[in-house]
CSV table of C-alpha atoms and ligand atoms in Angstrom, one decimal:
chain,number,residue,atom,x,y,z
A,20,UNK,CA,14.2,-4.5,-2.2
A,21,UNK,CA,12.4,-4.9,1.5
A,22,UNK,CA,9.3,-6.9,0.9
A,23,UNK,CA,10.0,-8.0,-2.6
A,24,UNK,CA,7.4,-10.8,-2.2
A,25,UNK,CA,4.7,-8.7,-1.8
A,26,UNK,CA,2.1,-6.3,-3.8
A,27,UNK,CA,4.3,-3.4,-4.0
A,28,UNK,CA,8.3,-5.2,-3.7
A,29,UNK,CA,7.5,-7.5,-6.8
A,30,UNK,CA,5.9,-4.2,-8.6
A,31,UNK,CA,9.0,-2.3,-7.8
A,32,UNK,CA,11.1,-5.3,-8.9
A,33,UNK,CA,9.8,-5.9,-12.4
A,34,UNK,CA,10.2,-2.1,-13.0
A,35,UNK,CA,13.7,-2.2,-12.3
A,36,UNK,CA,14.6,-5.3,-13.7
A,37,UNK,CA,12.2,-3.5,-16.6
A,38,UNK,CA,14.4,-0.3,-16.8
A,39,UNK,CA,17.8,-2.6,-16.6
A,40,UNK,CA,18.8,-3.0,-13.5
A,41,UNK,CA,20.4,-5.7,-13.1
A,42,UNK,CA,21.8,-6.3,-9.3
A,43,UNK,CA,18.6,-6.2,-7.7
A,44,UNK,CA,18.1,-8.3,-4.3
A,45,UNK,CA,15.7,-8.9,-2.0
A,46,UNK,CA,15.0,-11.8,0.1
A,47,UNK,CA,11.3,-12.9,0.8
A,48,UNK,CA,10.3,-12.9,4.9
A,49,UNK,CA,10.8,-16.9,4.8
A,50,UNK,CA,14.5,-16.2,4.3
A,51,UNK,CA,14.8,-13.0,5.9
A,52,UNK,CA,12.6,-12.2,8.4
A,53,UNK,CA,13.0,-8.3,9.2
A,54,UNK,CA,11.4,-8.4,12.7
A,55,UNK,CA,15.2,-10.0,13.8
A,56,UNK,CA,17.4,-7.3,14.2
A,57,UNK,CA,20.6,-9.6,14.1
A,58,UNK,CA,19.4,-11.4,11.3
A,59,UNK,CA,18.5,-8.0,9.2
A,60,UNK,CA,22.1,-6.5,10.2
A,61,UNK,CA,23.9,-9.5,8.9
A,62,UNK,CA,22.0,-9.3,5.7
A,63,UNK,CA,23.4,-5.9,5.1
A,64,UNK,CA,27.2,-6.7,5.9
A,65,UNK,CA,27.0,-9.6,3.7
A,66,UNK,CA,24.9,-8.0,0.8
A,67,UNK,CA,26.1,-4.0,1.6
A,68,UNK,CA,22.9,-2.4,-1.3
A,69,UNK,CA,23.8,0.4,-2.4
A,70,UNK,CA,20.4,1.5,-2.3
A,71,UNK,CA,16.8,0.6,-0.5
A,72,UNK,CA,13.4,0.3,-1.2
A,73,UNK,CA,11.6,-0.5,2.2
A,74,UNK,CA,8.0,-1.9,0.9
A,75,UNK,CA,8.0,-4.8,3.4
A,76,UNK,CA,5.3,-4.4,5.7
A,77,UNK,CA,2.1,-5.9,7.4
A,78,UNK,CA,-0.2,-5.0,5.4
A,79,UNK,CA,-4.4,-5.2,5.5
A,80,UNK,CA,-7.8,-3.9,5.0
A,81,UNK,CA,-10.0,-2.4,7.4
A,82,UNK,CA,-10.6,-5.4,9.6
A,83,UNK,CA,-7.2,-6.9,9.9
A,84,UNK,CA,-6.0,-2.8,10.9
A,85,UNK,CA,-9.2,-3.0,13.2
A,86,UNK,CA,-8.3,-6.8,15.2
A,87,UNK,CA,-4.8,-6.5,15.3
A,88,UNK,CA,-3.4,-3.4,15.8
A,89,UNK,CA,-0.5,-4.8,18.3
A,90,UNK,CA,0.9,-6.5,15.2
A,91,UNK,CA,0.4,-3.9,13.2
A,92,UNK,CA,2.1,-1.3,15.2
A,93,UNK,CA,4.5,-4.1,16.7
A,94,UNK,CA,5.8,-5.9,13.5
A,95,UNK,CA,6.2,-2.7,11.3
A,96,UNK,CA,7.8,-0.5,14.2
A,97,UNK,CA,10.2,-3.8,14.4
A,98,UNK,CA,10.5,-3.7,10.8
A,99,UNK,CA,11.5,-0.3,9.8
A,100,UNK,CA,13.6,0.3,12.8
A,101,UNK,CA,16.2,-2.8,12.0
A,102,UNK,CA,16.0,-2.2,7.8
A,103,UNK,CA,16.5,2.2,8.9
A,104,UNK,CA,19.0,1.5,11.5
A,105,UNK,CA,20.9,-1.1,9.4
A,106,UNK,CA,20.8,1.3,6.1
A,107,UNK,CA,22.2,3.8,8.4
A,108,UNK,CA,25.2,1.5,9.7
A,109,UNK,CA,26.1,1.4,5.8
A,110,UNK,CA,25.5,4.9,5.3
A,111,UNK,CA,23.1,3.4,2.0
A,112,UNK,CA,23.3,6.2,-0.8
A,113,UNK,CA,19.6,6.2,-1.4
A,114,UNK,CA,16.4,4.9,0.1
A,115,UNK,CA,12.9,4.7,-0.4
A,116,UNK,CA,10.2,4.3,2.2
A,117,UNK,CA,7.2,3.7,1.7
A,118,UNK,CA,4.2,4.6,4.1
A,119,UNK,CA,0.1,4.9,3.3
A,120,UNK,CA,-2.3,7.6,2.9
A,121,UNK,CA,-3.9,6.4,6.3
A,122,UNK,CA,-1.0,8.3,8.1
A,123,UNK,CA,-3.7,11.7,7.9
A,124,UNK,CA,-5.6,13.1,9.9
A,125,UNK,CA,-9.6,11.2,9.7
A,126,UNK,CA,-11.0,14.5,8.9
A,127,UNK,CA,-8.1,16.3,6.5
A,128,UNK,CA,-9.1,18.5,4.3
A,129,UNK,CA,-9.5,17.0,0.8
A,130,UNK,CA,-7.8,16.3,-1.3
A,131,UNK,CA,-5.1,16.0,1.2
A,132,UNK,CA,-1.8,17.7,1.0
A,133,UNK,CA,1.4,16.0,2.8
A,134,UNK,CA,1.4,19.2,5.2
A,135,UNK,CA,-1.6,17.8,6.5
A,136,UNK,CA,0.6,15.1,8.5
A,137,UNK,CA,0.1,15.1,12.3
A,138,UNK,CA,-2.6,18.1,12.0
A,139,UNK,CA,-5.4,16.2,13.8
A,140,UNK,CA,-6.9,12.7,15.2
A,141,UNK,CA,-6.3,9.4,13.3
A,142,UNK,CA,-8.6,7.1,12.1
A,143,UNK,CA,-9.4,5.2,14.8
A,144,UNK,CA,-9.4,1.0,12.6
A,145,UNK,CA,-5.7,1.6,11.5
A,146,UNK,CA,-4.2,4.5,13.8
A,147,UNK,CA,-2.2,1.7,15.1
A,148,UNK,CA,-0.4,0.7,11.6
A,149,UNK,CA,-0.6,4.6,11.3
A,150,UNK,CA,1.6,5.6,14.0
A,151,UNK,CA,3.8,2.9,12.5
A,152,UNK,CA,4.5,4.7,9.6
A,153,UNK,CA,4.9,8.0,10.6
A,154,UNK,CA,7.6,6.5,13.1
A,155,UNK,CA,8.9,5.2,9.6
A,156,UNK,CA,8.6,9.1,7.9
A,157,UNK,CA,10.2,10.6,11.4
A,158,UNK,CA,13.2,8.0,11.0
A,159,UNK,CA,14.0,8.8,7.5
A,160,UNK,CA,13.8,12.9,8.4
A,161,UNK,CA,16.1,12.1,11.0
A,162,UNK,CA,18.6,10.3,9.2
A,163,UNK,CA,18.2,13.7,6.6
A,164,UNK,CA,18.9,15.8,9.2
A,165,UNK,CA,21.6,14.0,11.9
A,166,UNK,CA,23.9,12.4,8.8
A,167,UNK,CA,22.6,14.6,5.6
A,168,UNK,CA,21.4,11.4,3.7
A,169,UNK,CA,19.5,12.1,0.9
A,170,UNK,CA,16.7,9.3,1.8
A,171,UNK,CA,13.4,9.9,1.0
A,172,UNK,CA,9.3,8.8,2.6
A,173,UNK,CA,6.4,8.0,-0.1
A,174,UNK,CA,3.2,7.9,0.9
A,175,UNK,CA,0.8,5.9,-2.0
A,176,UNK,CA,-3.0,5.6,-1.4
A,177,UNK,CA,-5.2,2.8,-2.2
A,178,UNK,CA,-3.3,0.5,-4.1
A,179,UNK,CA,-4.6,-3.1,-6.0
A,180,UNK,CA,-3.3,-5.2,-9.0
A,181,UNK,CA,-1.5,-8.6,-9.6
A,182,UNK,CA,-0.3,-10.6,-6.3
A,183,UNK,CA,-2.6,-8.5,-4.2
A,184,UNK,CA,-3.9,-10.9,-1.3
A,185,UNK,CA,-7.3,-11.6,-1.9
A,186,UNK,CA,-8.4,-13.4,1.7
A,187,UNK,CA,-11.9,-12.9,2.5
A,188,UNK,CA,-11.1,-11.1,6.6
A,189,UNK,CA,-7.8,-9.5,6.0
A,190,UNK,CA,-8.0,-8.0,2.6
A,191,UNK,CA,-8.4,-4.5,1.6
A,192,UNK,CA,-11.6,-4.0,-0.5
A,193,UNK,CA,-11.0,-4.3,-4.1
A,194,UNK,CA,-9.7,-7.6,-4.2
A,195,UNK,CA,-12.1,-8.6,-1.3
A,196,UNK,CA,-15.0,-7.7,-3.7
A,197,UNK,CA,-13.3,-8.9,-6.6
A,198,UNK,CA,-13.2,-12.6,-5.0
A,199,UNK,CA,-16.8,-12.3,-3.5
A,200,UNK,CA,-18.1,-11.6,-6.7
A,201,UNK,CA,-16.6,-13.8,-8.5
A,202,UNK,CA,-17.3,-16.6,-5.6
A,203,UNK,CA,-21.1,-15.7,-6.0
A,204,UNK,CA,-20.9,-15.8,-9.5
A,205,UNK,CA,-19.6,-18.9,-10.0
A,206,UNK,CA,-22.0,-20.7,-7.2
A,207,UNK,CA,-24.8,-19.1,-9.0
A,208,UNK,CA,-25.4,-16.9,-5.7
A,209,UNK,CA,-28.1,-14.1,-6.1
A,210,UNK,CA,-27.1,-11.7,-3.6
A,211,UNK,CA,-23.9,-10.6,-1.9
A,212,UNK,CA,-23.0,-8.6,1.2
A,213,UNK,CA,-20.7,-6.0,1.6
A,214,UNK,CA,-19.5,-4.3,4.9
A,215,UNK,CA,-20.3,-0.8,5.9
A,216,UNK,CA,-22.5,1.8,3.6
A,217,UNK,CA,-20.8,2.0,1.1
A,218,UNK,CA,-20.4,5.9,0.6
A,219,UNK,CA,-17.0,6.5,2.1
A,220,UNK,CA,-15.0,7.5,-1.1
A,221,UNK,CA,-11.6,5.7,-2.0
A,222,UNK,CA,-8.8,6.4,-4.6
A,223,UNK,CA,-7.2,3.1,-6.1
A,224,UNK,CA,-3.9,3.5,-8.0
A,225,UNK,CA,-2.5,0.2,-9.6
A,226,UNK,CA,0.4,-1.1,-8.3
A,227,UNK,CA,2.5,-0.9,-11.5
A,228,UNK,CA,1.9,2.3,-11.7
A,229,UNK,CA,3.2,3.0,-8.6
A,230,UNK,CA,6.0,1.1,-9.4
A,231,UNK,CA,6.6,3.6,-11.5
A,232,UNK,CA,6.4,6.7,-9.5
A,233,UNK,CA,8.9,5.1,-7.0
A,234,UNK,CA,11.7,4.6,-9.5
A,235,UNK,CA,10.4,8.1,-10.6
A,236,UNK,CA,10.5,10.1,-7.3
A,237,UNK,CA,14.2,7.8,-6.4
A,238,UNK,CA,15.4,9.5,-9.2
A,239,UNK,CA,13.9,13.3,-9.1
A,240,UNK,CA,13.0,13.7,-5.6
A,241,UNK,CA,15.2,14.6,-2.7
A,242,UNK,CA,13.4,16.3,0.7
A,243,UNK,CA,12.2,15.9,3.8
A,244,UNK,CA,8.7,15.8,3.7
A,245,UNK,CA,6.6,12.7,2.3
A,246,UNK,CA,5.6,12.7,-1.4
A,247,UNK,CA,2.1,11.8,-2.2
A,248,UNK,CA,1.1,8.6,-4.9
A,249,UNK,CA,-2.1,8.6,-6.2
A,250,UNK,CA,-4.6,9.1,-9.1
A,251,UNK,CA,-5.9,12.3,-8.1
A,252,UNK,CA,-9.2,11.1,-8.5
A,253,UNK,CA,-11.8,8.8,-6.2
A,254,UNK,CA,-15.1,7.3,-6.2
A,255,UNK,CA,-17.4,5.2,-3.4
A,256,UNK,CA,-17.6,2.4,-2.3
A,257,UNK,CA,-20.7,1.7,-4.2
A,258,UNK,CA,-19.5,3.0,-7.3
A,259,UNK,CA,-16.5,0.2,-7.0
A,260,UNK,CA,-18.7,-2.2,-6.3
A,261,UNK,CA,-20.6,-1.8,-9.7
A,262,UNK,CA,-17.6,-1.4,-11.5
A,263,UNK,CA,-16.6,-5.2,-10.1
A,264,UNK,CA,-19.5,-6.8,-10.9
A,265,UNK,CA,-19.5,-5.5,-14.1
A,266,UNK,CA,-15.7,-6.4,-14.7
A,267,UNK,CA,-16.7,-10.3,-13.0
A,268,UNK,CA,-19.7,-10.3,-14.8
A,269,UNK,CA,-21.7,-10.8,-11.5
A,270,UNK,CA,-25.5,-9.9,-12.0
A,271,UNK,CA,-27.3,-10.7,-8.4
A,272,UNK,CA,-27.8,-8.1,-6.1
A,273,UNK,CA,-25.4,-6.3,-4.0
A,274,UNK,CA,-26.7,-5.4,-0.3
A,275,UNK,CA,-24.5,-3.5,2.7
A,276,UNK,CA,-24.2,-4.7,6.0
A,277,UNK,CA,-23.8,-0.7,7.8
A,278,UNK,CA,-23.0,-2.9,11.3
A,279,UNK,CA,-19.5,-3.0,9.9
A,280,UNK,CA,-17.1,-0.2,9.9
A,281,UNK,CA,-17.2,2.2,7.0
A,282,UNK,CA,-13.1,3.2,8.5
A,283,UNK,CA,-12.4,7.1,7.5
A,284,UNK,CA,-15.0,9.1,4.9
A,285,UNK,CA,-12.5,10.2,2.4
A,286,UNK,CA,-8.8,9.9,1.6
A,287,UNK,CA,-8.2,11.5,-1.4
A,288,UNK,CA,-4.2,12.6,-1.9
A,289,UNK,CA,-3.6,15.7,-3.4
A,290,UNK,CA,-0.6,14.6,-5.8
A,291,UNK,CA,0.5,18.3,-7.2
A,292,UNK,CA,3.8,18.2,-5.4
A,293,UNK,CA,4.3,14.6,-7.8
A,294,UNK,CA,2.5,16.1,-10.8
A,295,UNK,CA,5.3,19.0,-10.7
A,296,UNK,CA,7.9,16.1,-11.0
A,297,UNK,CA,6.6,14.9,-14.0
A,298,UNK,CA,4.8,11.9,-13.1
A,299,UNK,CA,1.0,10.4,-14.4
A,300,UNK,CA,-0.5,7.6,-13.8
A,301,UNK,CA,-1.1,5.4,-16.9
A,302,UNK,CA,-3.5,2.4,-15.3
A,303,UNK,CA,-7.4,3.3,-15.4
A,304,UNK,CA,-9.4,1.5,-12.9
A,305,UNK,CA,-11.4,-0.2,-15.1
A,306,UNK,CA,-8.7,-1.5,-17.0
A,307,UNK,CA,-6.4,-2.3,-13.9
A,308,UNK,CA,-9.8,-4.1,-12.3
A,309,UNK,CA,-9.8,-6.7,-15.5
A,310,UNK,CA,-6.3,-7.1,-15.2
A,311,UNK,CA,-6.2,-7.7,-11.5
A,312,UNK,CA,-9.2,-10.0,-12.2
A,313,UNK,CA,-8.1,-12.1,-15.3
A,314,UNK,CA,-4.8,-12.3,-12.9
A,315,UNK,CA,-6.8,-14.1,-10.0
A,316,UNK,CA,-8.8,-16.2,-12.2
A,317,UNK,CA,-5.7,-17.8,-13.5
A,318,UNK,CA,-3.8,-17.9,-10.7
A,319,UNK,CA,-6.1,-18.3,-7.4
A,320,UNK,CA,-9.9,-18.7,-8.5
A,321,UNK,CA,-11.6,-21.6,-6.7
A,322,UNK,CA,-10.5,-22.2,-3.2
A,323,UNK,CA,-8.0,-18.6,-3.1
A,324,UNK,CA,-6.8,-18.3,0.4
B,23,GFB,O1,-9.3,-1.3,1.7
B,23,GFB,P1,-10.1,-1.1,3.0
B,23,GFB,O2,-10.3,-2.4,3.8
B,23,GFB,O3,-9.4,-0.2,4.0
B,23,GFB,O4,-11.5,-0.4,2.6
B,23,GFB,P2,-9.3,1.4,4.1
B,23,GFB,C1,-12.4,-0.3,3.6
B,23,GFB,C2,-13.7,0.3,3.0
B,23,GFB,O5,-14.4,-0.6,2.1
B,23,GFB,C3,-14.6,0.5,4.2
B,23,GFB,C4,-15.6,-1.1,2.7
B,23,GFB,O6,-15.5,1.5,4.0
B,23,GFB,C5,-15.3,-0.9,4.2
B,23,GFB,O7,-16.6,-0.8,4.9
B,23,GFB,N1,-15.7,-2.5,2.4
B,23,GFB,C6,-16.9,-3.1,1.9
B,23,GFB,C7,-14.8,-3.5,2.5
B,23,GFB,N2,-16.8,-4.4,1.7
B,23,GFB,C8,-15.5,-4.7,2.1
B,23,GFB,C9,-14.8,-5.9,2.1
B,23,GFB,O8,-15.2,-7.0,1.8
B,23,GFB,N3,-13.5,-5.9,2.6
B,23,GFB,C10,-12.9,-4.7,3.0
B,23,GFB,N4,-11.6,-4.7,3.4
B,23,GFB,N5,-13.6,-3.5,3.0
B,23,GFB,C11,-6.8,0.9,4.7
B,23,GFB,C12,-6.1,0.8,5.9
B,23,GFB,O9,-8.0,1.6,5.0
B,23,GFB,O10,-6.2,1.6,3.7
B,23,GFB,C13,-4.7,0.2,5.7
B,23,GFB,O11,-6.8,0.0,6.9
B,23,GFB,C14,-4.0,0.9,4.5
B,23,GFB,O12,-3.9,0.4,6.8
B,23,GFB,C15,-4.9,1.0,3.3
B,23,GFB,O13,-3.7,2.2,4.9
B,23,GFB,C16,-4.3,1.8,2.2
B,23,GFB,O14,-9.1,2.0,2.7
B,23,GFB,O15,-10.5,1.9,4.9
């Protein structure tokens, strides 16, 4: 398990330990860090996994993509290349990467079909972390293709839940609303500001859920192109918004700041070729929002990073 600290690898953990696995490893970046190619091959001659799920990342919303993209593009490429290269060296039975929906095309057609990969211009706040990705989808065809191994690419949209990182810059937008409402509501604030217009449209899936779908596809898929993760279904920014206060129980107003960058439009995954596998989502928003929320109260509330 590659990134088992984070939003998705502890997701993916719990549902394996959950469905009995019992050999499960995965060292956290302060033991392992997976930019150092020497120190990423030694892991693997010492541990030798018979099987892979790269989650590990860097990972953030729109304004962390937008500020950083050299670390984006830099610490992923480094990433994937030495966990890919190193899986190779150990010809790993299986593996699992995963990617983003933010790998299409700005203006795809909706909802967006994995054929749509490489079809037309990236959006431009994350095309850096992007290009990453699709680096990551092209190394796992090529392994396919050059040694016949059946590793797979999964490419999950918007995803939020429990150990998400809530930090006020780098987050992506549910838990950055979900910690500025309930900042404002606690300080007795009447009126908070969110970036951008709030009309582009976004699909959340929580991240248990696609936990689920990766232990799902590791077990029923084998090709070469990506396989969408999603809900199927979207709403805008706005509409989250309301659904946030309501879960935080903020009642001020809610104002938009359009001088910040409203990123692409639309991103909604068409997830027939995972629907024909077998696979639904289980989470509702609403009910993965309280959960996410009850989570941060108890565990970062006042004074969250
Ligand atoms: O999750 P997010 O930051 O990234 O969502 P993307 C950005 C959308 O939410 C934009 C609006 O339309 C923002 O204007 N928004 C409103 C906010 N208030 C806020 C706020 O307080 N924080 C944030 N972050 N957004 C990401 C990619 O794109 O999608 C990542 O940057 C990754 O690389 C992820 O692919 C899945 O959904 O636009």
């Amino acid at each position: 398990m590659a990134g088992s600290r984070g939003l998705v690898g502890s997701a993916v953990w719990r549902e394996l330990v959950r469905e009995g696995f019992t050999d499960v490893v995965g060292p956290g970046s302060a033991e392992l860090d997976l930019r150092e190619r020497r120190a990423v091959f030694d892991w693997f001659a010492a541990e030798r996994p018979d099987a892979v799920v790269l989650a590990a990342a860097r990972v953030g919303g729109i304004r962390a993509n937008a500020t950083r993209p050299v670390e984006f593009l830099s610490d992923n490429l480094r990433i994937q290349v030495n966990v890919l290269d190193a899986a190779l060296e150990h010809r790993v039975e299986r593996l699992l990467f995963l990617g983003s929906s933010c790998i299409y095309p700005k203006f795809a057609e909706q909802p967006i079909r994995e054929e749509a990969l490489l079809t037309g211009p990236l959006e431009p706040t994350n095309d850096a972390y992007a290009i990453a990705k699709i680096a990551g989808i092209m190394h796992v065809q090529a392994a396919r293709r050059q040694y016949g191994l059946p590793w797979i690419s999964a490419m999950p949209t918007n995803l939020y839940g429990t150990g998400d990182n809530f930090h006020p810059e780098h987050s992506h937008v549910l838990p950055s609303l979900v910690r500025r409402f309930h900042e404002a509501k606690e300080s007795g604030a009447r009126r908070v500001v969110n970036w951008g217009s709030g009309t582009p449209r976004r699909e959340f899936l929580h991240v248990d859920d696609l936990a689920r779908a990766c232990l799902h596809v590791l077990e029923h898929y084998d090709a070469d192109e990506p396989v969408n993760i999603g809900t199927g279904t979207d709403l805008t920014i706005r509409e989250l918004a309301e659904l946030v206060a309501e879960v935080v129980g903020y009642q001020g107003r809610v104002e938009w700041d359009p001088s910040q960058p409203d990123g692409t439009p639309r991103k909604l995954l068409d997830v027939s070729r995972l629907t024909a596998l077998g696979w639904a989502p289980r989470i509702g928003l609403r009910e993965g929002l309280a959960q996410t929320y009850a989570w941060y109260v108890e565990n970062l509330g006042s004074g969250a990073l």
